[in-house]
Amino acid sequence: PPPRCYHTAAMWHTASTQRMAIFGGAGEGETMFNDIWGLDSTTLKWGAIDVVGGSPAPRSSHLCVAWPASGALIVHGGLGCDGVTGDVWVLRHLAAGGWDLRGDEESGAGGEKPCWKLLETDGESVKRAHHCGGLGGRHGTQLLAYSGQDDRLLTVHNVAVLDLETATWTLAALPSGRTDAVGPAATLPLARIDAGAAALPGVGVVVFGGVADDFSFVPAANAW
């Protein structure tokens, strides 16, 4: 893949292959990407992933997570050419059984090639960039998007939850700590951008690091 930063990477498991997929990001100059590449876990070779249909607009600082139960990747938000976005896209192989999100069925045209689909969501409008998150919930069907910047480029302190079974967003506010806090206040989660996060089955989503709203580094102990 061409050199880039502020892209995302996720392990994408399908019936025929396992690979690390990277999507989007910012390149040299003012280049913005919306391509997707895969690193095969067996051969350790890169290859551009050919998709059918439309694709998300180029972006960086977005969220991308794997949805293992559906053999899919989910992309949310990011910083595009027109500012912070809040759209949600799902990438799946059409041959995996068609689309059933929101009761919208499509034909299997395209065979084994993956296809992007824009997910029409209800509930809160969640425009977000520089956020992090993963899948949680009892059945692994809730996308948890933690903190990040809104469309005013202000750091927000909440968890946005997208129920993938109903395509509905809700927001959960959080108590906030401070980078210079001591005592009980030091044990509260800090709002942040550019943190790392990963979903752990049976645990939830673990968040580490990042930059606080005063642009200082979040202390290593403030992991959640």
Tab-separated table of C-alpha atoms in Angstrom:
chain	number	residue	atom	x	y	z
A	1	PRO	CA	0.000	0.000	0.000
A	2	PRO	CA	1.135	3.605	-0.516
A	3	PRO	CA	2.574	5.260	2.640
A	4	ARG	CA	-0.101	6.711	4.933
A	5	CYS	CA	-1.035	7.720	8.470
A	6	TYR	CA	-4.299	8.032	10.439
A	7	HIS	CA	-5.579	4.874	8.709
A	8	THR	CA	-7.164	1.864	10.413
A	9	ALA	CA	-6.350	-1.834	10.563
A	10	ALA	CA	-8.541	-4.775	11.542
A	11	MET	CA	-8.378	-8.559	11.244
A	12	TRP	CA	-10.986	-9.565	8.665
A	13	HIS	CA	-12.030	-13.221	8.794
A	14	THR	CA	-14.043	-14.654	5.903
A	15	ALA	CA	-14.895	-18.204	4.902
A	16	SER	CA	-11.839	-18.454	2.652
A	17	THR	CA	-9.164	-16.238	4.190
A	18	GLN	CA	-7.870	-14.334	7.181
A	19	ARG	CA	-6.136	-11.053	6.583
A	20	MET	CA	-5.321	-7.745	8.131
A	21	ALA	CA	-7.290	-5.124	6.237
A	22	ILE	CA	-6.263	-1.484	6.219
A	23	PHE	CA	-8.595	1.245	5.041
A	24	GLY	CA	-8.214	4.930	4.215
A	25	GLY	CA	-5.815	7.358	5.830
A	26	ALA	CA	-3.821	10.416	4.802
A	27	GLY	CA	-0.848	10.295	2.459
A	28	GLU	CA	1.837	12.675	1.303
A	29	GLY	CA	0.774	16.228	0.562
A	30	GLU	CA	-3.001	16.517	0.745
A	31	THR	CA	-3.725	12.981	-0.444
A	32	MET	CA	-6.652	11.217	1.244
A	33	PHE	CA	-7.352	7.528	0.659
A	34	ASN	CA	-10.458	5.344	0.500
A	35	ASP	CA	-8.725	2.214	-0.762
A	36	ILE	CA	-8.621	-1.060	1.145
A	37	TRP	CA	-5.668	-3.470	1.230
A	38	GLY	CA	-5.272	-6.905	2.766
A	39	LEU	CA	-2.246	-8.656	4.236
A	40	ASP	CA	-2.824	-12.403	3.939
A	41	SER	CA	-2.110	-14.096	7.276
A	42	THR	CA	-0.716	-17.212	5.545
A	43	THR	CA	1.401	-15.822	2.710
A	44	LEU	CA	2.171	-12.446	4.364
A	45	LYS	CA	1.632	-10.794	0.987
A	46	TRP	CA	-0.215	-7.531	0.417
A	47	GLY	CA	-2.966	-7.175	-2.167
A	48	ALA	CA	-5.478	-4.483	-3.053
A	49	ILE	CA	-9.000	-5.686	-2.226
A	50	ASP	CA	-11.272	-5.310	-5.232
A	51	VAL	CA	-14.803	-4.258	-4.260
A	52	VAL	CA	-18.003	-3.824	-6.250
A	53	GLY	CA	-20.414	-0.928	-6.015
A	54	GLY	CA	-19.827	2.392	-4.289
A	55	SER	CA	-17.236	3.086	-1.589
A	56	PRO	CA	-16.939	5.435	1.395
A	57	ALA	CA	-15.470	8.836	0.602
A	58	PRO	CA	-11.746	9.251	1.314
A	59	ARG	CA	-11.036	9.878	5.002
A	60	SER	CA	-8.596	9.631	7.870
A	61	SER	CA	-8.913	9.349	11.663
A	62	HIS	CA	-11.977	7.132	11.344
A	63	LEU	CA	-13.055	3.990	13.183
A	64	CYS	CA	-12.915	0.555	11.574
A	65	VAL	CA	-13.720	-2.684	13.391
A	66	ALA	CA	-14.348	-6.271	12.383
A	67	TRP	CA	-17.806	-7.799	12.873
A	68	PRO	CA	-16.911	-11.507	13.034
A	69	ALA	CA	-20.477	-12.840	13.278
A	70	SER	CA	-21.292	-11.289	9.890
A	71	GLY	CA	-17.881	-11.647	8.256
A	72	ALA	CA	-17.894	-7.881	7.820
A	73	LEU	CA	-15.930	-4.700	8.425
A	74	ILE	CA	-17.603	-1.579	9.797
A	75	VAL	CA	-16.305	1.945	9.123
A	76	HIS	CA	-17.622	4.968	10.992
A	77	GLY	CA	-16.913	8.682	10.667
A	78	GLY	CA	-13.508	10.206	10.228
A	79	LEU	CA	-12.063	13.402	8.826
A	80	GLY	CA	-12.870	13.791	5.138
A	81	CYS	CA	-12.323	16.477	2.542
A	82	ASP	CA	-15.475	18.276	3.783
A	83	GLY	CA	-14.787	17.952	7.508
A	84	VAL	CA	-15.835	15.454	10.170
A	85	THR	CA	-18.264	12.796	8.962
A	86	GLY	CA	-20.734	10.505	10.709
A	87	ASP	CA	-21.624	7.940	8.051
A	88	VAL	CA	-21.470	4.195	8.690
A	89	TRP	CA	-20.381	1.710	6.026
A	90	VAL	CA	-20.375	-2.085	6.118
A	91	LEU	CA	-18.138	-4.230	3.885
A	92	ARG	CA	-19.265	-7.808	3.288
A	93	HIS	CA	-19.069	-10.506	0.649
A	94	LEU	CA	-22.386	-10.656	-1.182
A	95	ALA	CA	-22.062	-14.425	-1.366
A	96	ALA	CA	-22.191	-14.534	2.448
A	97	GLY	CA	-25.974	-14.439	2.299
A	98	GLY	CA	-26.936	-11.007	1.011
A	99	TRP	CA	-27.788	-7.995	3.126
A	100	ASP	CA	-30.151	-8.288	6.025
A	101	LEU	CA	-29.409	-5.031	7.853
A	102	ARG	CA	-32.628	-3.013	8.222
A	103	GLY	CA	-34.437	-5.728	6.244
A	104	ASP	CA	-32.762	-4.579	3.023
A	105	GLU	CA	-32.077	-7.639	0.872
A	106	GLU	CA	-29.917	-7.490	-2.217
A	107	SER	CA	-29.109	-10.048	-4.858
A	108	GLY	CA	-25.852	-11.967	-4.845
A	109	ALA	CA	-24.590	-10.264	-7.992
A	110	GLY	CA	-20.863	-9.862	-7.751
A	111	GLY	CA	-20.161	-13.367	-6.486
A	112	GLU	CA	-17.283	-13.523	-4.054
A	113	LYS	CA	-16.267	-9.879	-4.392
A	114	PRO	CA	-16.918	-7.775	-1.276
A	115	CYS	CA	-19.347	-4.884	-1.481
A	116	TRP	CA	-19.648	-1.689	0.554
A	117	LYS	CA	-23.076	-0.678	1.829
A	118	LEU	CA	-24.044	2.630	3.446
A	119	LEU	CA	-25.967	1.883	6.632
A	120	GLU	CA	-28.913	4.207	7.203
A	121	THR	CA	-29.026	4.863	10.953
A	122	ASP	CA	-31.581	6.271	13.388
A	123	GLY	CA	-31.189	8.106	16.681
A	124	GLU	CA	-28.467	10.581	17.584
A	125	SER	CA	-26.310	12.154	14.897
A	126	VAL	CA	-22.763	11.008	15.648
A	127	LYS	CA	-20.157	12.888	13.633
A	128	ARG	CA	-16.792	11.852	14.994
A	129	ALA	CA	-13.080	11.737	14.135
A	130	HIS	CA	-9.951	10.696	16.052
A	131	HIS	CA	-12.130	8.355	18.119
A	132	CYS	CA	-11.597	4.716	19.030
A	133	GLY	CA	-13.783	1.757	19.897
A	134	GLY	CA	-14.843	-1.781	19.144
A	135	LEU	CA	-17.734	-4.229	19.285
A	136	GLY	CA	-19.350	-5.022	22.622
A	137	GLY	CA	-22.640	-6.148	24.086
A	138	ARG	CA	-23.820	-9.621	24.997
A	139	HIS	CA	-23.946	-10.808	21.390
A	140	GLY	CA	-21.182	-8.582	20.014
A	141	THR	CA	-23.647	-6.459	18.047
A	142	GLN	CA	-23.011	-3.031	19.552
A	143	LEU	CA	-20.422	-0.687	18.074
A	144	LEU	CA	-18.945	1.375	20.929
A	145	ALA	CA	-17.312	4.627	19.782
A	146	TYR	CA	-15.349	6.325	22.568
A	147	SER	CA	-14.595	10.064	22.834
A	148	GLY	CA	-12.892	11.728	19.819
A	149	GLN	CA	-13.699	15.062	18.159
A	150	ASP	CA	-17.072	16.252	16.902
A	151	ASP	CA	-17.800	18.301	13.786
A	152	ARG	CA	-16.603	21.446	15.623
A	153	LEU	CA	-13.258	19.713	16.239
A	154	LEU	CA	-13.976	19.747	19.982
A	155	THR	CA	-13.098	16.738	22.123
A	156	VAL	CA	-16.262	15.048	23.376
A	157	HIS	CA	-16.626	12.852	26.422
A	158	ASN	CA	-19.187	10.169	25.809
A	159	VAL	CA	-19.656	6.719	24.384
A	160	ALA	CA	-21.757	6.539	21.218
A	161	VAL	CA	-23.413	3.137	20.872
A	162	LEU	CA	-24.663	1.817	17.532
A	163	ASP	CA	-26.944	-1.206	17.842
A	164	LEU	CA	-26.158	-3.119	14.667
A	165	GLU	CA	-29.394	-5.110	14.865
A	166	THR	CA	-31.570	-1.971	14.762
A	167	ALA	CA	-29.040	0.497	13.222
A	168	THR	CA	-29.846	2.961	16.039
A	169	TRP	CA	-27.411	5.312	17.786
A	170	THR	CA	-27.600	6.285	21.466
A	171	LEU	CA	-25.217	8.405	23.549
A	172	ALA	CA	-23.994	7.687	27.067
A	173	ALA	CA	-22.354	10.566	28.963
A	174	LEU	CA	-19.351	9.817	31.198
A	175	PRO	CA	-17.977	11.372	34.402
A	176	SER	CA	-14.764	13.171	33.545
A	177	GLY	CA	-11.356	13.177	35.195
A	178	ARG	CA	-8.480	15.655	34.757
A	179	THR	CA	-4.886	15.045	33.768
A	180	ASP	CA	-3.697	16.833	36.941
A	181	ALA	CA	-6.253	15.178	39.244
A	182	VAL	CA	-5.386	13.374	42.460
A	183	GLY	CA	-7.462	11.122	44.688
A	184	PRO	CA	-10.840	9.835	43.428
A	185	ALA	CA	-10.881	12.284	40.492
A	186	ALA	CA	-7.757	10.593	39.113
A	187	THR	CA	-9.719	7.367	38.670
A	188	LEU	CA	-12.282	8.886	36.300
A	189	PRO	CA	-11.954	8.368	32.526
A	190	LEU	CA	-10.410	11.189	30.521
A	191	ALA	CA	-11.829	12.499	27.270
A	192	ARG	CA	-9.256	11.894	24.543
A	193	ILE	CA	-8.378	11.694	20.868
A	194	ASP	CA	-6.147	9.251	18.980
A	195	ALA	CA	-6.347	6.542	21.631
A	196	GLY	CA	-6.038	2.836	20.944
A	197	ALA	CA	-8.852	0.389	21.633
A	198	ALA	CA	-9.581	-3.296	21.191
A	199	ALA	CA	-12.545	-5.549	21.900
A	200	LEU	CA	-11.909	-8.469	24.268
A	201	PRO	CA	-14.598	-11.192	24.188
A	202	GLY	CA	-16.295	-11.527	27.558
A	203	VAL	CA	-14.753	-8.280	28.802
A	204	GLY	CA	-15.759	-5.433	26.517
A	205	VAL	CA	-13.754	-2.696	24.845
A	206	VAL	CA	-10.399	-1.697	26.358
A	207	VAL	CA	-9.177	1.885	25.766
A	208	PHE	CA	-5.571	2.997	26.258
A	209	GLY	CA	-3.573	6.179	25.762
A	210	GLY	CA	-4.376	9.155	23.574
A	211	VAL	CA	-4.229	12.920	23.967
A	212	ALA	CA	-6.491	14.722	26.463
A	213	ASP	CA	-8.553	17.829	25.697
A	214	ASP	CA	-5.713	20.010	27.074
A	215	PHE	CA	-3.394	18.351	24.503
A	216	SER	CA	-1.326	16.581	27.145
A	217	PHE	CA	-0.782	12.825	26.910
A	218	VAL	CA	-3.280	10.733	28.835
A	219	PRO	CA	-1.438	8.978	31.716
A	220	ALA	CA	-0.849	5.284	31.120
A	221	ALA	CA	-2.810	4.465	34.274
A	222	ASN	CA	-5.960	6.023	32.780
A	223	ALA	CA	-6.876	2.900	30.805
A	224	TRP	CA	-10.443	1.641	30.806
